[in-house]
CSV table of C-alpha atoms in Angstrom, one decimal:
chain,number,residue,atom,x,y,z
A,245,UNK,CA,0.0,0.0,0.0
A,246,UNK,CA,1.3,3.8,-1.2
A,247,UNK,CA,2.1,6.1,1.8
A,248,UNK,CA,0.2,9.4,1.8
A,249,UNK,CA,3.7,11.0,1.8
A,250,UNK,CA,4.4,8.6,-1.5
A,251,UNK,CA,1.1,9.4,-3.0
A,252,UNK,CA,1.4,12.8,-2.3
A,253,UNK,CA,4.5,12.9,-4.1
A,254,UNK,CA,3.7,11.1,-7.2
A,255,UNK,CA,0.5,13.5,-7.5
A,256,UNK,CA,2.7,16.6,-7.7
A,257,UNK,CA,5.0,14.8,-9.8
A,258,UNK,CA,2.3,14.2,-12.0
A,259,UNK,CA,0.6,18.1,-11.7
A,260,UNK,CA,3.8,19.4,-12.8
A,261,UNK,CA,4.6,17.0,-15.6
A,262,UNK,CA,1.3,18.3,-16.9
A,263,UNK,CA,1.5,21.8,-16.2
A,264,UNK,CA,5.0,21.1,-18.2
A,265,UNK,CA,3.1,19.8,-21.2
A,266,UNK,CA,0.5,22.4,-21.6
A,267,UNK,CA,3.5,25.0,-21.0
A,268,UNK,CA,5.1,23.6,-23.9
A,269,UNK,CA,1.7,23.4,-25.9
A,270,UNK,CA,1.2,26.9,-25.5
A,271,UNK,CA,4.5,27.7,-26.1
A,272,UNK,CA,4.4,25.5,-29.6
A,273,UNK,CA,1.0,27.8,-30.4
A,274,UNK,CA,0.9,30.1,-33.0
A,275,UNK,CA,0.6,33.8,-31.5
A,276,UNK,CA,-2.5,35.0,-32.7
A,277,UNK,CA,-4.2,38.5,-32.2
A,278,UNK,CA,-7.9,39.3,-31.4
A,279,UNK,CA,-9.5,42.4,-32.8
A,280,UNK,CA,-12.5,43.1,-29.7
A,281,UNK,CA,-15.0,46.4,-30.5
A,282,UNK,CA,-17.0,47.7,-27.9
A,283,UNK,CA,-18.6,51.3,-28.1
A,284,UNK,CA,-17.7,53.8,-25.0
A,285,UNK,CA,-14.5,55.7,-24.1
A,286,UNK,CA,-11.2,54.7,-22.9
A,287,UNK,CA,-11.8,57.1,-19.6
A,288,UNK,CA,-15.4,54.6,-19.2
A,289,UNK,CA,-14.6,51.9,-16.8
A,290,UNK,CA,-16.0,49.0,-19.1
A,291,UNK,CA,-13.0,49.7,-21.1
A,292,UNK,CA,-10.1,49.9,-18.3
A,293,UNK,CA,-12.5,48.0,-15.5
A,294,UNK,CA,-13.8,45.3,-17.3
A,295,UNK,CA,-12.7,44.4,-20.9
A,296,UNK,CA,-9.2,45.5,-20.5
A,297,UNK,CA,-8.6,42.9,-17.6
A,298,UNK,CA,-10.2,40.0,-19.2
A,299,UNK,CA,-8.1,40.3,-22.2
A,300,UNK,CA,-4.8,40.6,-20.3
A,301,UNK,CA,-6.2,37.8,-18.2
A,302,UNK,CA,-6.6,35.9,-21.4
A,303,UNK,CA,-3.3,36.9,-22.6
A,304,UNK,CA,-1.5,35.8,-19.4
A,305,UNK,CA,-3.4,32.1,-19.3
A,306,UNK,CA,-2.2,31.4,-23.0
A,307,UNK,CA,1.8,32.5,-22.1
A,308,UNK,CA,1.2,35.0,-24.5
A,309,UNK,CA,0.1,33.4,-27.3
A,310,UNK,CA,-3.1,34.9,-27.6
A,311,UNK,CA,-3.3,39.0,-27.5
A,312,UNK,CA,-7.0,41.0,-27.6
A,313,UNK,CA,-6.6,44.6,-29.6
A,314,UNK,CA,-9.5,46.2,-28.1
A,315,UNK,CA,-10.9,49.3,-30.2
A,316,UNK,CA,-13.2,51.3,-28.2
A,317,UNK,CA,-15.6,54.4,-28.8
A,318,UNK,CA,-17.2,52.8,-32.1
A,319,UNK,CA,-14.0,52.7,-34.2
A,320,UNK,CA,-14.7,50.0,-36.2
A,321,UNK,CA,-18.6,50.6,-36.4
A,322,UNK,CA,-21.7,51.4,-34.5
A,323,UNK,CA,-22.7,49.8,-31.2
A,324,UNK,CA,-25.9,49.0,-32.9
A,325,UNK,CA,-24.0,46.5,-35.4
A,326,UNK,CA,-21.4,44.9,-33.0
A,327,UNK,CA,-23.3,41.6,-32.9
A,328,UNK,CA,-23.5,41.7,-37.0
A,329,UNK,CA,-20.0,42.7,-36.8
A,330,UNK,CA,-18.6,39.6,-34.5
A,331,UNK,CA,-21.1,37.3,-36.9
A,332,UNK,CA,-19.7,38.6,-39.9
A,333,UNK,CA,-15.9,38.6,-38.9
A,334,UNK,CA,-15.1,42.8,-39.0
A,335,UNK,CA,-14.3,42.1,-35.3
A,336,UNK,CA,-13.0,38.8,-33.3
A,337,UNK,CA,-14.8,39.6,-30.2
A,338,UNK,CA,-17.6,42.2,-29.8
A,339,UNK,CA,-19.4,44.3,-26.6
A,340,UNK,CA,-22.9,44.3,-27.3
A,341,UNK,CA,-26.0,45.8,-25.9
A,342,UNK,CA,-28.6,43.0,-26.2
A,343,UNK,CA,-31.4,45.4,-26.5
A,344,UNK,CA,-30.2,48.0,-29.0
A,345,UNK,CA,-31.8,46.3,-31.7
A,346,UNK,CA,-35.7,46.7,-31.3
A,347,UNK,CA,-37.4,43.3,-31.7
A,348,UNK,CA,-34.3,41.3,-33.2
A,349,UNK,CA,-33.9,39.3,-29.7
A,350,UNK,CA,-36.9,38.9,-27.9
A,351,UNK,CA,-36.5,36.1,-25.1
A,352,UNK,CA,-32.9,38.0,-23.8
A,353,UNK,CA,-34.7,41.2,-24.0
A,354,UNK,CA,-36.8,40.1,-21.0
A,355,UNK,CA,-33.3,40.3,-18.6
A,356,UNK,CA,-34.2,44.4,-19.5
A,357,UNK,CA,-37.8,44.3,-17.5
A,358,UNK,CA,-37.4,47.7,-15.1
A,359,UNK,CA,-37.1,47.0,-11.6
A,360,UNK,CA,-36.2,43.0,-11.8
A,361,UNK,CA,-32.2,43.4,-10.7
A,362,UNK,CA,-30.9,44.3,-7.3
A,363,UNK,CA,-27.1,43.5,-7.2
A,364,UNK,CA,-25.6,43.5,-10.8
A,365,UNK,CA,-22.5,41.5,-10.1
A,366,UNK,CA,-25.1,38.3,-8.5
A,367,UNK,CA,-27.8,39.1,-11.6
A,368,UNK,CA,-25.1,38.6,-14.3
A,369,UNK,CA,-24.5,35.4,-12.8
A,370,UNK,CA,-27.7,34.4,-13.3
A,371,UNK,CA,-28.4,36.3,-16.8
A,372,UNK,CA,-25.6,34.1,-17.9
A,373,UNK,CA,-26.5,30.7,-16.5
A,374,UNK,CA,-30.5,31.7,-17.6
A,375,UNK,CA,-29.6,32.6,-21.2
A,376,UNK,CA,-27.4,29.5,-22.2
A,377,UNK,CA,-30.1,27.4,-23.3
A,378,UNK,CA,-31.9,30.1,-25.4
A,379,UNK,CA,-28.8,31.5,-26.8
A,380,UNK,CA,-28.2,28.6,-29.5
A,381,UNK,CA,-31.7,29.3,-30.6
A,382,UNK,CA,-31.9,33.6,-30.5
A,383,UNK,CA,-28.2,34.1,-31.2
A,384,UNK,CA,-26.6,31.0,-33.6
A,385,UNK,CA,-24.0,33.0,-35.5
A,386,UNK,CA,-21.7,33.6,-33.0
A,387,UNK,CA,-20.5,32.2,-29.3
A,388,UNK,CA,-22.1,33.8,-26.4
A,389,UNK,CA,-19.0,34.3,-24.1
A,390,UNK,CA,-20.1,36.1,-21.3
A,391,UNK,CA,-23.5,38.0,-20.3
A,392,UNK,CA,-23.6,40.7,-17.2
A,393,UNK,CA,-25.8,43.8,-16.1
A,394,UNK,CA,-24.1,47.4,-16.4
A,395,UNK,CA,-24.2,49.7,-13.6
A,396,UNK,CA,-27.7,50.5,-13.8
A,397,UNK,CA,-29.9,53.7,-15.4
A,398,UNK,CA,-31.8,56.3,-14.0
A,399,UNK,CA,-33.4,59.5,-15.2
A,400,UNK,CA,-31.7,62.9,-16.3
A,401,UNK,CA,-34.0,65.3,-17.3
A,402,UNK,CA,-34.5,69.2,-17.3
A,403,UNK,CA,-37.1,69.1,-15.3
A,404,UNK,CA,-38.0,67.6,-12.1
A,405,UNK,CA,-39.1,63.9,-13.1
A,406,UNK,CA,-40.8,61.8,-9.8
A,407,UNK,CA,-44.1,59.9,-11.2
A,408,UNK,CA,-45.0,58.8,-14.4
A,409,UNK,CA,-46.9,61.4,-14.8
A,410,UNK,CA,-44.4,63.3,-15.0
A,411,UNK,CA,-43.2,62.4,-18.5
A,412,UNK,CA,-46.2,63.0,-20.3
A,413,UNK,CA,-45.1,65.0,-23.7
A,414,UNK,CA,-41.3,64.5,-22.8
A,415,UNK,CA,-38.9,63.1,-26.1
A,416,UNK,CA,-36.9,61.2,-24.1
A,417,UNK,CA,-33.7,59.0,-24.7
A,418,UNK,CA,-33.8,55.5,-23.9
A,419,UNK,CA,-31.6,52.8,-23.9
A,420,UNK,CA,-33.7,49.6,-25.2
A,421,UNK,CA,-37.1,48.7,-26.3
A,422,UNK,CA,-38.2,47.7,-22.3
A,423,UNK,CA,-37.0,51.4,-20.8
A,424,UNK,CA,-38.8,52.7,-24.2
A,425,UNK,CA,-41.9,51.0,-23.0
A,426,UNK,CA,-41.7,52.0,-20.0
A,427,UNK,CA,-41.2,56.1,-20.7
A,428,UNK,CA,-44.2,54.9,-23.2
A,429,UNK,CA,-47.0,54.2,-21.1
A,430,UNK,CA,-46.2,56.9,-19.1
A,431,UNK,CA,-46.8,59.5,-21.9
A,432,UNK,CA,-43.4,60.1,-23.6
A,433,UNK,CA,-41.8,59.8,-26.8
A,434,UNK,CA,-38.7,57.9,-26.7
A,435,UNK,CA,-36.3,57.6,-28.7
A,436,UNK,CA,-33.7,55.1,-28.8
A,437,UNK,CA,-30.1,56.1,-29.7
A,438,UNK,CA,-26.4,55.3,-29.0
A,439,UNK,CA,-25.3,56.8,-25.6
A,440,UNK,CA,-22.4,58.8,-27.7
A,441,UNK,CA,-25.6,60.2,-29.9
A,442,UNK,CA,-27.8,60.8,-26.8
A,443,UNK,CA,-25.3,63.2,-25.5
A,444,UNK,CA,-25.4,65.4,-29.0
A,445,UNK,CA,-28.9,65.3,-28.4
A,446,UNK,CA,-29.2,66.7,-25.7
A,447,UNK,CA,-27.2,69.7,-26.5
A,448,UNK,CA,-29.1,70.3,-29.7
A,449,UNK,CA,-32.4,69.9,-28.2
A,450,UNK,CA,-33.8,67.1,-29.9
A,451,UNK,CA,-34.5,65.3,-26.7
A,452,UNK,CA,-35.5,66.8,-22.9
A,453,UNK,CA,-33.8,64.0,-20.9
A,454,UNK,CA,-31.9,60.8,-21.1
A,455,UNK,CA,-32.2,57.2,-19.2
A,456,UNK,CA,-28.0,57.2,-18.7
A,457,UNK,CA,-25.7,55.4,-15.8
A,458,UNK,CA,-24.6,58.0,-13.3
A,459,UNK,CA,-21.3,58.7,-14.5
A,460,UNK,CA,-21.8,58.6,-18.3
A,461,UNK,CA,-23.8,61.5,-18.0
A,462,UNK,CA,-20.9,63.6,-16.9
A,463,UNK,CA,-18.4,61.7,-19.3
A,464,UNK,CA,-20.2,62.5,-22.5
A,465,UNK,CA,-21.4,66.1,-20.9
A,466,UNK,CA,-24.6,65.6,-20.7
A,467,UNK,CA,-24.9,67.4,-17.7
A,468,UNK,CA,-23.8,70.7,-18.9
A,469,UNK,CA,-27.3,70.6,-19.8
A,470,UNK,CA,-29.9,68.1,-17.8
A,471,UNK,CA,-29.9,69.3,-13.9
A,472,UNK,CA,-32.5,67.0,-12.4
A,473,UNK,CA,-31.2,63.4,-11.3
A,474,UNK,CA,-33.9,61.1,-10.0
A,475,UNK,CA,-32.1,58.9,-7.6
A,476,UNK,CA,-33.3,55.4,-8.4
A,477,UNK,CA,-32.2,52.4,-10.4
A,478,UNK,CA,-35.3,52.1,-13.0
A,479,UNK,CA,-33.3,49.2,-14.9
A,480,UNK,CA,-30.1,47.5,-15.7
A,481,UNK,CA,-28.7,47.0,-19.2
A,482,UNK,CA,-28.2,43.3,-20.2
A,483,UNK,CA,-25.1,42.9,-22.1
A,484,UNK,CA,-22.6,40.4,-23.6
A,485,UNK,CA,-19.3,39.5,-25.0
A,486,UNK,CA,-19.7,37.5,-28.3
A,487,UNK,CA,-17.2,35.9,-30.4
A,488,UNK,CA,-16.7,34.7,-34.1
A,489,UNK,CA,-17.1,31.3,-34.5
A,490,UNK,CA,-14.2,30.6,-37.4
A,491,UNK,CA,-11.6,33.1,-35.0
A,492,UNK,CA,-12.5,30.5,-32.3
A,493,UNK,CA,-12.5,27.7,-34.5
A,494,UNK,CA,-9.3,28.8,-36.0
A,495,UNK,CA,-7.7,28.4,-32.4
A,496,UNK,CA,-5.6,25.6,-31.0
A,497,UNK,CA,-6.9,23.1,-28.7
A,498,UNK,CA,-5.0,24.7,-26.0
A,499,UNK,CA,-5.9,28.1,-26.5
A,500,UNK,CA,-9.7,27.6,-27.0
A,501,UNK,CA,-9.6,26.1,-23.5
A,502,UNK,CA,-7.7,29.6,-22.8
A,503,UNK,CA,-10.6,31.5,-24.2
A,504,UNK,CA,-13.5,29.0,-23.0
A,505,UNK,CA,-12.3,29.4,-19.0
A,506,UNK,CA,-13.3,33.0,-19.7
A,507,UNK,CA,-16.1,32.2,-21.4
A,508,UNK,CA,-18.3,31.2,-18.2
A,509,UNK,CA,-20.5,32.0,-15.5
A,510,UNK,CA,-17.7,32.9,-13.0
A,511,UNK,CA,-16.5,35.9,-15.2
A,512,UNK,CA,-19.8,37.1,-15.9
A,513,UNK,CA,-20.0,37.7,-12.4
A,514,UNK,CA,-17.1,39.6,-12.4
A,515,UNK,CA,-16.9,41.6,-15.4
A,516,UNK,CA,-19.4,43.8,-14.2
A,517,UNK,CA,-18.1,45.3,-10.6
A,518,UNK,CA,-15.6,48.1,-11.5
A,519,UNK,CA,-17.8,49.2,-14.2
A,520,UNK,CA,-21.1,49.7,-11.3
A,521,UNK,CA,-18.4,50.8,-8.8
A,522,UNK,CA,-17.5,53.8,-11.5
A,523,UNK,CA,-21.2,54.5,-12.1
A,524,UNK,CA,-22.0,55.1,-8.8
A,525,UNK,CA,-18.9,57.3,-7.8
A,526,UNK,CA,-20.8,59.8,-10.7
A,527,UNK,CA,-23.7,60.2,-8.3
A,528,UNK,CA,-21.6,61.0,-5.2
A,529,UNK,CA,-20.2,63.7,-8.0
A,530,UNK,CA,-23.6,65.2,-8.9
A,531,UNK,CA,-24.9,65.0,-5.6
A,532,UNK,CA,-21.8,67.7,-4.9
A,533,UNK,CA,-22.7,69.6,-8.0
A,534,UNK,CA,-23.8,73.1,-7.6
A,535,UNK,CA,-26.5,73.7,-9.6
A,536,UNK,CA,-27.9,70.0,-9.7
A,537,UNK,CA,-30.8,68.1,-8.0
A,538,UNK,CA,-30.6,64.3,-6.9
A,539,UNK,CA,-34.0,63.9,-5.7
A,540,UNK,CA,-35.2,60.6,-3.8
A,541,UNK,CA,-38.5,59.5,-5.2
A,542,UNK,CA,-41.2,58.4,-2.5
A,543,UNK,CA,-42.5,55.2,-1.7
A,544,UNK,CA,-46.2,55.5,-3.5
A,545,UNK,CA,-44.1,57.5,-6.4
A,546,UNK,CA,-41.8,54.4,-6.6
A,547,UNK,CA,-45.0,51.6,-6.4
A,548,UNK,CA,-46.4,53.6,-9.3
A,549,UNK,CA,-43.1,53.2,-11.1
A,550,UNK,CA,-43.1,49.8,-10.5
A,551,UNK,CA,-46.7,49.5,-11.4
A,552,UNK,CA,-46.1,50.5,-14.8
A,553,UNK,CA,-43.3,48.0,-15.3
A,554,UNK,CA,-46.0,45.8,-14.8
A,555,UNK,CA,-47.2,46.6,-18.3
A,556,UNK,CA,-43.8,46.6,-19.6
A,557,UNK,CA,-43.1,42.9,-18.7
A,558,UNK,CA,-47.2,41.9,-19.6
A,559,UNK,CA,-46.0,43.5,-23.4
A,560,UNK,CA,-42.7,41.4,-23.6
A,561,UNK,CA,-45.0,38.1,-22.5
A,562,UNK,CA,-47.2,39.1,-25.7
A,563,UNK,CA,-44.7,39.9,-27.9
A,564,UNK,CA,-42.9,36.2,-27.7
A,565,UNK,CA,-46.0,34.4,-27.3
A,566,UNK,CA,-46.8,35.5,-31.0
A,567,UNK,CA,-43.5,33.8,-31.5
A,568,UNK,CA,-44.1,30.3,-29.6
A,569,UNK,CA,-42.5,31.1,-26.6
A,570,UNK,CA,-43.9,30.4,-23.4
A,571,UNK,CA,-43.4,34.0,-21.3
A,572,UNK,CA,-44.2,33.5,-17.8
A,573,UNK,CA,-42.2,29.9,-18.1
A,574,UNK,CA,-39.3,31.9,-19.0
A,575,UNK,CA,-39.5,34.6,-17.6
A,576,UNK,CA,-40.4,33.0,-14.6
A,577,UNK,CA,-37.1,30.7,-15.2
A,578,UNK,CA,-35.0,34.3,-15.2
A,579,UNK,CA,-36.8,35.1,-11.8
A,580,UNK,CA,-36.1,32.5,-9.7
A,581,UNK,CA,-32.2,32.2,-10.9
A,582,UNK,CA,-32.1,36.0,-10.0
A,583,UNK,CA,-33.8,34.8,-6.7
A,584,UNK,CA,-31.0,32.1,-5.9
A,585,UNK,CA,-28.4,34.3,-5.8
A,586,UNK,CA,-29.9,36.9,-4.0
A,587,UNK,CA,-30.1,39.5,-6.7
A,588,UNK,CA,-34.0,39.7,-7.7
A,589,UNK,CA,-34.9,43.6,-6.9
C-alpha cells in the first residue's frame, strides 16, 4: 500500500509534468491577435475596469500566445452593429448591448424588464446561467462568451421627473425597447439612440432628458445641460461578450480552452463590478454639483413606477407568445435564478 507521503509525491509529480506539457503546448501555439469592439471611451470603466482585464487575463493564461486589440468608442462601427460585426468577422470579439436592436432578440430582452435586478454582479451570474439554453436558438452565429448587467440607469431630465406622470409629452432618450416602453406608457416619446448620440442630443435639443448610468452622464457632458437626477435604479442594461465562431475555431486546442475558462459563469459575475463601482462614484459627483438636483423618489411614487413595469413585462409576455415562446415559463425561469443568488430587486 502507497504512503500518503508517496502518494502525495507522485501527484505533484504528475501536476507538474502536466502543467509542463501544456506549458510547452502553448508555447508551440501560433501567436495569434484578437481584434474586440465595444462602443464607449477609454476614460469609461467598461474599457479599463472590465474588458481590458479580461483580455490581459486571457493573454497571461495562453503565455502569450493569444493577444485582444481592443478598439473602443465605435471605431470600427456602430454599437448597434457589434453583434453583425462579431457574426460577420469585421471584429473577433464584440461588446454588445442586447437590446439595442428593437425586436431582433426577444426572449434576452426580457433580462431588461425595469425594476427586476438588485445586485448586478449576482444578476449577471444568473443572466448568464438563464440565457445558455436560449442562446443557440436567439443568437446562432456567434459564441455567447459572457452575459452581465451594467451599472444600472436612471433619469436625467431638465425638469424635475418623480411619477409617471411626469413624462407626459417629454422626447426622451432611452436605452432599449423595455425602458422605451416603460417612458411609453407613461406618456413620452422615446427615442432610442447610441449613448455617444444621446449626449449630442441633448445639447441640440432634440431630446429633454436621457435614461444614462450616473457617470456617463458627466463623461459625455450631458450634464452641462440636464440638472435634475432622480435617484433610483429604473433598470439595468443586459449585455454580452460575443465571439466569431471561425476566429474561435481557427484556435488551437490549447488556446480555446484559454478563451472558453473565460467564457463562463464565474467571469460574468465579475466583469461587471468596477464598471457599477465607476457609475456610482458619478452620483456622489452630482450630488456635490452646484447647480444639480438628486432627488429621492417616494414610496407610493416608486410603487407607481413599478406599477407600470408591470405593463412593460405583460408586453414582452405578448410579444414572444406571438412567436411560440412560453413568457411566464421563462420569464419565470430568469426570476427564480435572480432569486438564488440573491439579486431579484
Amino acid at each position: 500500500m502507497r504512503t500518503l507521503r508517496q502518494f502525495t509525491s507522485a501527484f505533484g509529480a504528475a501536476l507538474i509534468g502536466a502543467c509542463a506539457l501544456t506549458t510547452a503546448g502553448m508555447a508551440e501555439d501560433a501567436p495569434v491577435k484578437l481584434r474586440l469592439s465595444h462602443n464607449l471611451p477609454t476614460n469609461n470603466a467598461l474599457h479599463y475596469g472590465v474588458l481590458e482585464p479580461w483580455a490581459k487575463s486571457i493573454g497571461e493564461a495562453s503565455n502569450g500566445s493569444i493577444g485582444v486589440d481592443i478598439f473602443p468608442a465605435q471605431q470600427l462601427g456602430p454599437a448597434k452593429d457589434h453583434y453583425n460585426m462579431a457574426r460577420d468577422g469585421i471584429v473577433d470579439i464584440a461588446f454588445y448591448l442586447v437590446g439595442i436592436e428593437p425586436g431582433r432578440f426577444p426572449i434576452v430582452s426580457a433580462a431588461e424588464v425595469p425594476f427586476l435586478v438588485s445586485a448586478n454582479d449576482r444578476g449577471s451570474r444568473a443572466l448568464y446561467e438563464w440565457y445558455q439554453p436560449y442562446a443557440a436558438t436567439e443568437m446562432p452565429d456567434v459564441k455567447v462568451c459572457a452575459m452581465f448587467y451594467d451599472g444600472g440607469g436612471t433619469i436625467h431630465a431638465k425638469k424635475k421627473i418623480e411619477r409617471p406622470a411626469d413624462l407626459a409629452g417629454l422626447k426622451i432618450r432611452s436605452p432599449n425597447v423595455m425602458a422605451a416602453e416603460l417612458y411609453r406608457l407613461g406618456g413620452a416619446s422615446p427615442i432610442q439612440m447610441s449613448a455617444n448620440d444621446a449626449a449630442e442630443a441633448v445639447e441640440r435639443g432634440v431630446v429633454d432628458a436621457i435614461s444614462f448610468p450616473w457617470k456617463l452622464v458627466q463623461a459625455l457632458g450631458a450634464d452641462r445641460v440636464l440638472n435634475y437626477h432622480m435617484d433610483t435604479t429604473l433598470y439595468s442594461l443586459a449585455t454580452a461578450i460575443l465571439i466569431n465562431k471561425s476566429s474561435y475555431e481557427r484556435l488551437s486546442d490549447a488556446q480555446k480552452a484559454v478563451i472558453d475558462s473565460h467564457c463562463n459563469a464565474d467571469w460574468s459575475q465579475k466583469l461587471p463590478v468596477a464598471w457599477t463601482e465607476y457609475e456610482y462614484e458619478g452620483r456622489g459627483v452630482l450630488l456635490e454639483k452646484a447647480g444639480h438636483d438628486v432627488y429621492a423618489i417616494s414610496d407610493e411614487q416608486l410603487q407607481e413606477w413599478k406599477e407600470l413595469a408591470k405593463g412593460v413585462q405583460a408586453k414582452w409576455a405578448a410579444d414572444v407568445a406571438a412567436k411560440g415562446v412560453d413568457g411566464e415559463k421563462t420569464f419565470g425561469e430568469l426570476k427564480a435564478l435572480l432569486e438564488k443568488y440573491d439579486a431579484a430587486y
